[in-house]
């Protein structure tokens, strides 16, 4: 039974594409967070590699959200500090 594939391995890995297809400042798609190479070779890589790419995309997305939230906090603090002057 050790050679039995996990349930996830029994299904094809779907593309994370959401149809945005624009490259951001770091070279990743702003929709799915894949690199150009990851998008280009998606149909040619095996499912294990696709799962690795999807995990990397999730990390990239989490970092982008964190970075955006931090930027929003800083701009709100700057806005509130500016209002205190008047």
Tab-separated table of C-alpha atoms in Angstrom:
chain	number	residue	atom	x	y	z
A	1	UNK	CA	0.000	0.000	0.000
A	2	UNK	CA	3.005	2.292	0.272
A	3	UNK	CA	3.031	2.572	-3.517
A	4	UNK	CA	-0.576	3.773	-3.695
A	5	UNK	CA	-0.780	7.322	-5.062
A	6	UNK	CA	-2.434	9.921	-2.884
A	7	UNK	CA	-5.874	11.089	-3.906
A	8	UNK	CA	-4.464	14.372	-5.251
A	9	UNK	CA	-2.088	12.498	-7.536
A	10	UNK	CA	-4.993	10.747	-9.254
A	11	UNK	CA	-6.369	13.951	-10.814
A	12	UNK	CA	-4.822	16.255	-13.386
A	13	UNK	CA	-3.629	19.557	-11.954
A	14	UNK	CA	-5.665	22.436	-13.427
A	15	UNK	CA	-4.024	25.631	-14.578
A	16	UNK	CA	-4.177	28.448	-12.005
A	17	UNK	CA	-4.806	30.973	-14.812
A	18	UNK	CA	-7.682	33.376	-14.105
A	19	UNK	CA	-7.489	35.156	-17.457
A	20	UNK	CA	-5.695	38.329	-16.343
A	21	UNK	CA	-2.366	37.544	-18.051
A	22	UNK	CA	-0.392	40.691	-17.228
A	23	UNK	CA	3.175	40.723	-15.981
A	24	UNK	CA	3.839	42.600	-12.755
A	25	UNK	CA	6.961	44.455	-11.650
A	26	UNK	CA	8.682	41.256	-10.438
A	27	UNK	CA	8.002	39.335	-13.657
A	28	UNK	CA	5.102	37.253	-12.368
A	29	UNK	CA	1.583	37.261	-13.767
A	30	UNK	CA	-0.609	39.535	-11.627
A	31	UNK	CA	-3.475	37.058	-11.998
A	32	UNK	CA	-1.977	33.648	-11.220
A	33	UNK	CA	1.529	34.637	-9.978
A	34	UNK	CA	3.358	32.302	-12.362
A	35	UNK	CA	6.601	33.296	-14.045
A	36	UNK	CA	6.813	33.556	-17.814
A	37	UNK	CA	8.541	30.162	-18.012
A	38	UNK	CA	5.960	28.549	-15.726
A	39	UNK	CA	3.161	29.816	-17.970
A	40	UNK	CA	4.990	28.885	-21.175
A	41	UNK	CA	5.783	25.289	-20.171
A	42	UNK	CA	2.664	24.528	-18.091
A	43	UNK	CA	1.304	21.944	-20.541
A	44	UNK	CA	4.676	20.207	-20.823
A	45	UNK	CA	5.594	19.683	-17.143
A	46	UNK	CA	4.426	16.745	-15.034
A	47	UNK	CA	1.766	17.001	-12.322
A	48	UNK	CA	4.307	16.975	-9.462
A	49	UNK	CA	5.996	20.018	-10.992
A	50	UNK	CA	2.616	21.688	-11.487
A	51	UNK	CA	1.820	21.196	-7.788
A	52	UNK	CA	5.193	22.718	-6.896
A	53	UNK	CA	4.446	25.699	-9.147
A	54	UNK	CA	1.015	26.169	-7.561
A	55	UNK	CA	2.569	26.170	-4.072
A	56	UNK	CA	5.093	28.777	-5.224
A	57	UNK	CA	2.246	30.857	-6.690
A	58	UNK	CA	0.396	30.716	-3.362
A	59	UNK	CA	3.518	31.980	-1.544
A	60	UNK	CA	3.969	34.770	-4.096
A	61	UNK	CA	0.326	35.791	-3.785
A	62	UNK	CA	0.499	35.804	0.028
A	63	UNK	CA	3.601	37.999	-0.125
A	64	UNK	CA	1.961	40.381	-2.613
A	65	UNK	CA	-1.087	40.704	-0.344
A	66	UNK	CA	1.151	41.295	2.691
A	67	UNK	CA	3.131	43.925	0.796
A	68	UNK	CA	-0.047	45.679	-0.395
A	69	UNK	CA	-1.541	45.677	3.116
A	70	UNK	CA	1.670	47.140	4.528
A	71	UNK	CA	1.664	49.819	1.825
A	72	UNK	CA	-1.984	50.650	2.605
A	73	UNK	CA	-1.225	50.938	6.331
A	74	UNK	CA	1.667	53.294	5.647
A	75	UNK	CA	-0.409	55.499	3.371
A	76	UNK	CA	-3.224	55.618	5.955
A	77	UNK	CA	-0.751	56.595	8.666
A	78	UNK	CA	0.667	59.305	6.423
A	79	UNK	CA	-2.839	60.546	5.617
A	80	UNK	CA	-3.832	60.640	9.306
A	81	UNK	CA	-0.609	62.426	10.265
A	82	UNK	CA	-1.256	65.011	7.573
A	83	UNK	CA	-4.768	65.619	8.863
A	84	UNK	CA	-3.467	66.234	12.391
A	85	UNK	CA	-1.570	69.280	11.148
A	86	UNK	CA	-4.771	71.189	10.381
